[in-house]
mmCIF file of C-alpha atoms in Angstrom:
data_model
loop_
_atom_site.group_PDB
_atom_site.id
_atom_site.type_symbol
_atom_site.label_atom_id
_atom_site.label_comp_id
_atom_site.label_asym_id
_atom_site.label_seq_id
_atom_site.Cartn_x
_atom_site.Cartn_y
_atom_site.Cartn_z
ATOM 1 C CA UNK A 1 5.214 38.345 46.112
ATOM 2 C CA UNK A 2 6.844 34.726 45.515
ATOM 3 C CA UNK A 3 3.308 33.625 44.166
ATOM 4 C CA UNK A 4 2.430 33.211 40.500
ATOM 5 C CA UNK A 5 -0.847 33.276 38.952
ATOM 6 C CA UNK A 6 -3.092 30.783 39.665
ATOM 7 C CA UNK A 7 -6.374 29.253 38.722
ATOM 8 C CA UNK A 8 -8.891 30.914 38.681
ATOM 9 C CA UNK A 9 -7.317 34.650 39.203
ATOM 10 C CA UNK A 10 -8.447 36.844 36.105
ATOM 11 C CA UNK A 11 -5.336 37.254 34.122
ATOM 12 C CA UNK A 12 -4.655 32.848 34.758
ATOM 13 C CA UNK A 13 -6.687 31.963 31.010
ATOM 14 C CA UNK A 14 -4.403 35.004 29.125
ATOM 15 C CA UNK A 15 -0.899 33.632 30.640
ATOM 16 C CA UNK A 16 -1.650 30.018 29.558
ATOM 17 C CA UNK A 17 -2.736 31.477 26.465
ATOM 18 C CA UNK A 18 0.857 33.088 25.884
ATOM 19 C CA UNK A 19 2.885 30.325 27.359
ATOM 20 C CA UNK A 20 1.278 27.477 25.350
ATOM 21 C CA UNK A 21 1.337 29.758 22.151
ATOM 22 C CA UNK A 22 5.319 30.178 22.416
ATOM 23 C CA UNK A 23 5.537 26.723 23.135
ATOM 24 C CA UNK A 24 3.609 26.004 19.643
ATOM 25 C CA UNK A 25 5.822 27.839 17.962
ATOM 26 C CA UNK A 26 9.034 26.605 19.086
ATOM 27 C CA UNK A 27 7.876 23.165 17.817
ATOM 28 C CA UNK A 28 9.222 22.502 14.482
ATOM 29 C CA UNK A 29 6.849 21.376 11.346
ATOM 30 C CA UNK A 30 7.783 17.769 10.821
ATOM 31 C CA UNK A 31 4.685 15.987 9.458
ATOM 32 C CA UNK A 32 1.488 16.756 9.118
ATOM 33 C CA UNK A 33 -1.307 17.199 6.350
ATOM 34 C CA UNK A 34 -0.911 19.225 3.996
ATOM 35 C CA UNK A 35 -4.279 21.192 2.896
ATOM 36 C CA UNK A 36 -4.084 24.115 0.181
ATOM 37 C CA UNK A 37 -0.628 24.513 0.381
ATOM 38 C CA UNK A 38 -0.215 24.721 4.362
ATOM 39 C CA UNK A 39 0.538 22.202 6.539
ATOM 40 C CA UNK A 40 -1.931 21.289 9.200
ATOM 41 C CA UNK A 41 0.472 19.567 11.933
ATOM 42 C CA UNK A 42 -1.982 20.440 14.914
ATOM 43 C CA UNK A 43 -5.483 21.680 16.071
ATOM 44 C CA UNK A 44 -5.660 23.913 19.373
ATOM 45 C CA UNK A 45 -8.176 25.062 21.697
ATOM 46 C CA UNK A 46 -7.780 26.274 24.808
ATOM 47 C CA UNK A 47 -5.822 23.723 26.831
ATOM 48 C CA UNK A 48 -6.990 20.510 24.573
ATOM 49 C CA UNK A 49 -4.117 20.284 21.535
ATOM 50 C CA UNK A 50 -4.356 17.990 18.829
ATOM 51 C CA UNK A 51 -1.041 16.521 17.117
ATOM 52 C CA UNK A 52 -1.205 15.279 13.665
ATOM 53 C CA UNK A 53 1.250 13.230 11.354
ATOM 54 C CA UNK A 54 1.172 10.673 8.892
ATOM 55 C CA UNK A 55 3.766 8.377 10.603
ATOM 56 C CA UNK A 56 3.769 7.000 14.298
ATOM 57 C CA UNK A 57 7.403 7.559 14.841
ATOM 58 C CA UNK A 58 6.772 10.696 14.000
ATOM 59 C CA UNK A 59 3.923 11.414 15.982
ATOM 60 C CA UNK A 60 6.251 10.388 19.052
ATOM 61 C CA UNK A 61 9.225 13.263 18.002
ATOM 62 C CA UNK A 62 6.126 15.722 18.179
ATOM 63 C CA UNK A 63 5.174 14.669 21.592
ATOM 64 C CA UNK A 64 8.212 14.320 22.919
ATOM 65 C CA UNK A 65 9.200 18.162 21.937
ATOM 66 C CA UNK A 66 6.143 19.131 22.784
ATOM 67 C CA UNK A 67 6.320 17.284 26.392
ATOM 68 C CA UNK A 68 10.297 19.088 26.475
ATOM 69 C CA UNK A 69 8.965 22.485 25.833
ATOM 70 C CA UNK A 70 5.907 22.737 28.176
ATOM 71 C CA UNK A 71 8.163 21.330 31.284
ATOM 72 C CA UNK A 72 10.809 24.315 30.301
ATOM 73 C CA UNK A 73 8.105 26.868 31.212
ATOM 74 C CA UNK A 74 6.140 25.154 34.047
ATOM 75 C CA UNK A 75 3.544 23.116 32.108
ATOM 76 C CA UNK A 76 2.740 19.413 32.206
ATOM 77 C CA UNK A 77 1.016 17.308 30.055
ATOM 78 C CA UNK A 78 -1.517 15.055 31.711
ATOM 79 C CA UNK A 79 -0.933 11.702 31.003
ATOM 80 C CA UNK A 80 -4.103 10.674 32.064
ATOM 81 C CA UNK A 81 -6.082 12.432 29.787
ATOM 82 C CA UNK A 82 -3.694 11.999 26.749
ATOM 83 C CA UNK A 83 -4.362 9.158 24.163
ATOM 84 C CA UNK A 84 -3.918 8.405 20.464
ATOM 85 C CA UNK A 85 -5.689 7.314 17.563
ATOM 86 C CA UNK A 86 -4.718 5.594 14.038
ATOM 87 C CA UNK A 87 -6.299 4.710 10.831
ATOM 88 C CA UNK A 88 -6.280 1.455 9.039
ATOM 89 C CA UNK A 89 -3.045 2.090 7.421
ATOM 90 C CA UNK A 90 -0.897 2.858 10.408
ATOM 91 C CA UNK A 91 1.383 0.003 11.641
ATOM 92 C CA UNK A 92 0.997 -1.232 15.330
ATOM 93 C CA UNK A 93 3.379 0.997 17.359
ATOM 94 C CA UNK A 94 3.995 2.292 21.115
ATOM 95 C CA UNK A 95 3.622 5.831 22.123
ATOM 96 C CA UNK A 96 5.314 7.167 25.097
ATOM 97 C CA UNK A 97 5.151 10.191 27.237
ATOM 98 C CA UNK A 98 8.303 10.576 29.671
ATOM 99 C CA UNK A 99 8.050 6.562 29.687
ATOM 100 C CA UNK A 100 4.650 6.000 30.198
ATOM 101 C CA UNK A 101 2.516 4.436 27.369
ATOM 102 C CA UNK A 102 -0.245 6.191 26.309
ATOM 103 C CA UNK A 103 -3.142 5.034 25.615
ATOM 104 C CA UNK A 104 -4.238 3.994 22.395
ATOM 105 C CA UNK A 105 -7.975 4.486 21.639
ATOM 106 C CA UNK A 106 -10.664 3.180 18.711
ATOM 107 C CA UNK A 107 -12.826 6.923 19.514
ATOM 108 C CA UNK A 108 -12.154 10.380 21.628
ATOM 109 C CA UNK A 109 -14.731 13.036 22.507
ATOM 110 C CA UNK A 110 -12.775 15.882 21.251
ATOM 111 C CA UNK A 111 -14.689 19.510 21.677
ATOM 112 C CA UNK A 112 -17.937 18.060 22.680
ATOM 113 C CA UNK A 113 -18.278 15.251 19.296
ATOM 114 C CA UNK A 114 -17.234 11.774 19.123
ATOM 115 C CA UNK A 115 -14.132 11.273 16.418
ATOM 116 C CA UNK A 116 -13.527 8.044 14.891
ATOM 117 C CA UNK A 117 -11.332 7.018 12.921
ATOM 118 C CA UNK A 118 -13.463 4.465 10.348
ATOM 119 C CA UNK A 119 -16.081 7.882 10.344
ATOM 120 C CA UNK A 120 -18.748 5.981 11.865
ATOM 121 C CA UNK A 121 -21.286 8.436 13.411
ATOM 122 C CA UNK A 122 -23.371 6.013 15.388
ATOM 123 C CA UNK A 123 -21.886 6.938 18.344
ATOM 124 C CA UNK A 124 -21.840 10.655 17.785
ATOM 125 C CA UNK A 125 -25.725 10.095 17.346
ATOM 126 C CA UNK A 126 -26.036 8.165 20.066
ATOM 127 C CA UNK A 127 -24.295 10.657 22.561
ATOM 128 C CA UNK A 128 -26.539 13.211 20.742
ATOM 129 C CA UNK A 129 -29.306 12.116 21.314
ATOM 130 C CA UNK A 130 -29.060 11.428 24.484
ATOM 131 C CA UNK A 131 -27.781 15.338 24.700
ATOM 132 C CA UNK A 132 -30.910 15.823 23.802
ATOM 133 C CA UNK A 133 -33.104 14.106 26.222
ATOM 134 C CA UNK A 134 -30.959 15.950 28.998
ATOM 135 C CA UNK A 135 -31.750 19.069 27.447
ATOM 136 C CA UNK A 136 -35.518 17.959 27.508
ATOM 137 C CA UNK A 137 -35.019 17.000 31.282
ATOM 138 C CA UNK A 138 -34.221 20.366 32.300
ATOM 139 C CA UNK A 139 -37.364 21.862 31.171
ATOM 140 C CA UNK A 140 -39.354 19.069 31.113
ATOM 141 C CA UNK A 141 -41.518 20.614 33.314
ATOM 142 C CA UNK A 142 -42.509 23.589 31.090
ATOM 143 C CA UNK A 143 -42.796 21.346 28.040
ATOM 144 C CA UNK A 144 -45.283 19.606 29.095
ATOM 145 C CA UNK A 145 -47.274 21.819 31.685
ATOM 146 C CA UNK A 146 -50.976 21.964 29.814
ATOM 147 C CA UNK A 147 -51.503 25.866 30.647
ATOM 148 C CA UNK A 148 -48.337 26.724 28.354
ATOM 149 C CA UNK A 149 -48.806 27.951 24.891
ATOM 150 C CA UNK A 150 -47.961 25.384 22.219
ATOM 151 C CA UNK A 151 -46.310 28.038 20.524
ATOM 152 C CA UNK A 152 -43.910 28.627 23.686
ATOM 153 C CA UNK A 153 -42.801 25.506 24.113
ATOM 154 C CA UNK A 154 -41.883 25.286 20.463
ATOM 155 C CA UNK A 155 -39.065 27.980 20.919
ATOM 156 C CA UNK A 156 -38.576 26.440 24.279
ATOM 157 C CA UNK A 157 -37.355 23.186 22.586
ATOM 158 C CA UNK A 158 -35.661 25.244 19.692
ATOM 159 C CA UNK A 159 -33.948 27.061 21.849
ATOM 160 C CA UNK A 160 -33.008 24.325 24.265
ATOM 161 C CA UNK A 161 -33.113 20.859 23.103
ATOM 162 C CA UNK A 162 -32.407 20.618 19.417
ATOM 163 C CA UNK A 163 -29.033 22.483 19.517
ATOM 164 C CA UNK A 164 -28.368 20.151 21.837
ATOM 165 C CA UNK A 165 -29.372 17.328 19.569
ATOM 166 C CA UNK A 166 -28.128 18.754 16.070
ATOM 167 C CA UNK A 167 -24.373 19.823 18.205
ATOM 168 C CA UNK A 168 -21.751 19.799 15.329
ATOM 169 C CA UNK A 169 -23.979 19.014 12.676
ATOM 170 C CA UNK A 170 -22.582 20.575 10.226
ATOM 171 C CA UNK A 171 -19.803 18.018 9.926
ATOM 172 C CA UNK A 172 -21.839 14.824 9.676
ATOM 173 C CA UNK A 173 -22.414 13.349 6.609
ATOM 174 C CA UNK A 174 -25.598 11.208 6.970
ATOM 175 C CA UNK A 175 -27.832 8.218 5.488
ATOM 176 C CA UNK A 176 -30.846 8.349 5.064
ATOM 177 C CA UNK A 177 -31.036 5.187 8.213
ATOM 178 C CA UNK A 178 -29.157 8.147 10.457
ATOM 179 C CA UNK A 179 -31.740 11.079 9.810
ATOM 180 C CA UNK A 180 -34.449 8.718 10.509
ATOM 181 C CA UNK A 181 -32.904 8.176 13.915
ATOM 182 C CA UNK A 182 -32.510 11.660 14.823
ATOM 183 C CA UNK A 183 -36.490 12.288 13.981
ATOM 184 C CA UNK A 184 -37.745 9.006 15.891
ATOM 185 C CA UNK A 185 -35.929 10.875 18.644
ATOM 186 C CA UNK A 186 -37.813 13.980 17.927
ATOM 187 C CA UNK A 187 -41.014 12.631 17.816
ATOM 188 C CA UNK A 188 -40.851 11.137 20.765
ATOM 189 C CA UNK A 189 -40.116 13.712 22.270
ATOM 190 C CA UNK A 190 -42.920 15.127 21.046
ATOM 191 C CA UNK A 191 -45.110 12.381 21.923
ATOM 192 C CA UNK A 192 -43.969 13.400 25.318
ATOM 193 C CA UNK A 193 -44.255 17.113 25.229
ATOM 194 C CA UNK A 194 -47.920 16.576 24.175
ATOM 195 C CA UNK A 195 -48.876 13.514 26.450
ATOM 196 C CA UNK A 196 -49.469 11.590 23.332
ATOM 197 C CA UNK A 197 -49.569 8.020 23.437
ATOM 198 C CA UNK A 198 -48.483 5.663 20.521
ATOM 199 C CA UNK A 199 -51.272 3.563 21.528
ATOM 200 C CA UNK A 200 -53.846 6.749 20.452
ATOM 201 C CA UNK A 201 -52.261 5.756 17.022
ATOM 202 C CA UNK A 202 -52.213 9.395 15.885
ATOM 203 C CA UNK A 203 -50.594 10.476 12.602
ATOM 204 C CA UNK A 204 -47.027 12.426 13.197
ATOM 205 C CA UNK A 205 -48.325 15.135 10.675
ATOM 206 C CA UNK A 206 -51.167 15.540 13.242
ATOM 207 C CA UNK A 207 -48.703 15.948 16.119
ATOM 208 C CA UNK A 208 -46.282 18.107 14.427
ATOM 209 C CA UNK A 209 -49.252 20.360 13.595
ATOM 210 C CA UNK A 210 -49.774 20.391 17.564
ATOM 211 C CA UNK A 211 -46.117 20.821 18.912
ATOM 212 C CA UNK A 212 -45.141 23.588 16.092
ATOM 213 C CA UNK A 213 -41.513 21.855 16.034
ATOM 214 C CA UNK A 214 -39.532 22.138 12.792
ATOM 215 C CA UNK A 215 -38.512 19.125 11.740
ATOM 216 C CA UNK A 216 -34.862 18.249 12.528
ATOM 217 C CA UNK A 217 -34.301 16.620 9.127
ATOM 218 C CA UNK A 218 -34.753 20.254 7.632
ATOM 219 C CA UNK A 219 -33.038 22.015 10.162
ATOM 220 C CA UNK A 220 -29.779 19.885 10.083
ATOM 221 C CA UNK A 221 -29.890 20.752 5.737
ATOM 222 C CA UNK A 222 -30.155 24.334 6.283
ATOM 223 C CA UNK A 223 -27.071 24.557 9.286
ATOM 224 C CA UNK A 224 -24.769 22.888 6.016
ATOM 225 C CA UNK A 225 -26.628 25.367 3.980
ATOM 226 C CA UNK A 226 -25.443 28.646 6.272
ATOM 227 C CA UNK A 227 -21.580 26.584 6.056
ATOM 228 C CA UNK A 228 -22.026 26.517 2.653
ATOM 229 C CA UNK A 229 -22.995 29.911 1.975
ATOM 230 C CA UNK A 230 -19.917 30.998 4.056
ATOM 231 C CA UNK A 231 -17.874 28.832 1.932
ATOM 232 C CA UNK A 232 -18.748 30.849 -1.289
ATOM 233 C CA UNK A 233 -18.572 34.016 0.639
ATOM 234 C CA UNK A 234 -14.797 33.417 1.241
ATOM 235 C CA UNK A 235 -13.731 35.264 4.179
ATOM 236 C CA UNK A 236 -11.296 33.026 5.079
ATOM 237 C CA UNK A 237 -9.132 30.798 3.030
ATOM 238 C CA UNK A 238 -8.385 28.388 6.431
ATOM 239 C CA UNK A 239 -12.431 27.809 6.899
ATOM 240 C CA UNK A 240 -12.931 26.880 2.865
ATOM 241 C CA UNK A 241 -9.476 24.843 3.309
ATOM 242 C CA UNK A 242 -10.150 23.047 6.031
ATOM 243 C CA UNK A 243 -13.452 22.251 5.433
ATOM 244 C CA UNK A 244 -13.190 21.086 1.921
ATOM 245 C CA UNK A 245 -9.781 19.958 1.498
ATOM 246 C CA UNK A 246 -9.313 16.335 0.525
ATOM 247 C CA UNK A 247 -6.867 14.913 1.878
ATOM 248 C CA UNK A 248 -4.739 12.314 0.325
ATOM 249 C CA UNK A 249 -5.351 8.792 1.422
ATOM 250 C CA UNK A 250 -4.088 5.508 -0.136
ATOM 251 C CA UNK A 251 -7.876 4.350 0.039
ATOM 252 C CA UNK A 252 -9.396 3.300 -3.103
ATOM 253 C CA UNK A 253 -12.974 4.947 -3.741
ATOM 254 C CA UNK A 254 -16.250 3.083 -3.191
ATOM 255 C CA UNK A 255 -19.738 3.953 -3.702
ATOM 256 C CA UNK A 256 -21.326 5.676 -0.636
ATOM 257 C CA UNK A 257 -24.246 3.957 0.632
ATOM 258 C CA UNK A 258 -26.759 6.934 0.090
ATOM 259 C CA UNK A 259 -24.666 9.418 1.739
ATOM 260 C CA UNK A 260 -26.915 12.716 2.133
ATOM 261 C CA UNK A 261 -24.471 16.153 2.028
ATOM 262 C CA UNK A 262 -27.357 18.347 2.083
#
């Protein structure tokens, strides 16, 4: 056989696996964050690799061993599909890969949640939500068929359409405006569910009595509760570390607007 493995064939997601993990550590520490003693230089899953440093310049060494290596075995980095971000305290700068510019971006879906920079989460919320209502889509039909058990399409739309609308909760930090959002979304949802009109001018306590949901508000506490709890349980030193860590900024503290942590 002059074939390698190829998409798709069983042992393809294993071989990528091994070739991108030599490749990561062939790639020397040169910047990065450092958190609890270790330096976080980049974040990995699967195919989608995250570089970190505190300097552009640097940032562009990184890629451009990274871009050396992965060639050496076979690999390519898609150019298309690679950008980069910066804070407020990064200088304007170019970065390249093998002469092209990439792509410099204000916000990147990364693992299914919206990352910016400035931490604003209305667009995470946004994208949410409308998660949400997709979710709600797909079994619209149950939800709001008459001859179902109220108490069936309650775990219907626990088990379907708010883990699509509380998705990577546990890292938002939210005001008191932004939880208000996410339950207008769930009541109306509701209202639709039950074939409620806002014209009938019913009370939500009176709905939520109907529908059996748990409210989102409480749910989205108690998923930073269970993070919390494994914080104090201290398994792992890299999930308290990275979770927790501050890391050092040149920004002078404010006072949050009524941040809620939960």
């Amino acid at each position: 056989m002059k074939r390698g493995v190829e998409q798709g064939d069983i042992c393809s997601p294993k071989a990528f696996t091994c070739a991108l993990k030599s490749v990561v550590r062939q790639v020397a520490e040169k910047d990065g964050f450092e958190i609890h003693g270790e330096t976080l230089q980049m974040l990995l899953f699967a195919d989608d690799v995250v570089l970190v440093a505190s300097k552009p310049a640097t940032l562009q060494s990184l890629l451009n061993e990274m871009c050396h290596l992965t060639e050496s075995i076979g690999l390519k980095i898609h150019p298309g599909k690679t950008k980069w971000m910066k804070n407020a305290y990064c200088d304007d700068f170019e970065i390249k890969l093998n002469n092209q510019l990439v792509e410099r971006v204000e916000h990147y879906v990364y693992l299914g949640q919206a990352i910016r920079m400035d931490n604003d989460l209305q667009l995470e919320l946004s994208r949410q939500r409308k998660a949400g209502w997709i979710a709600f889509s797909k079994i619209d039909v149950l939800l709001r068929n008459k001859d179902i058990p109220a108490q069936t399409k309650s775990q219907l739309s626990h088990s379907n359409v708010l883990p699509a609308l509380l998705y990577g909760c546990e890292t938002w930090n939210l005001t008191k405006a932004e939880e208000r959002s996410l339950q207008v979304a769930q009541r109306a949802m509701e209202r639709r569910m039950l074939g409620i009109s806002r014209l009938e001018h019913k009370k939500n306590e009176e709905i939520r009595e109907i529908s059996q949901l748990h409210e989102i508000v409480n749910l989205l506490h108690k998923r930073k509760k269970i993070v919390g709890r494994a914080r104090r349980q201290n398994e792992r030193q890299s999930l308290d570390g990275v979770t927790f860590a501050l890391v050092p900024t040149n920004k002078t503290s404010r006072y949050e607007d009524h941040r809620c942590d939960g």
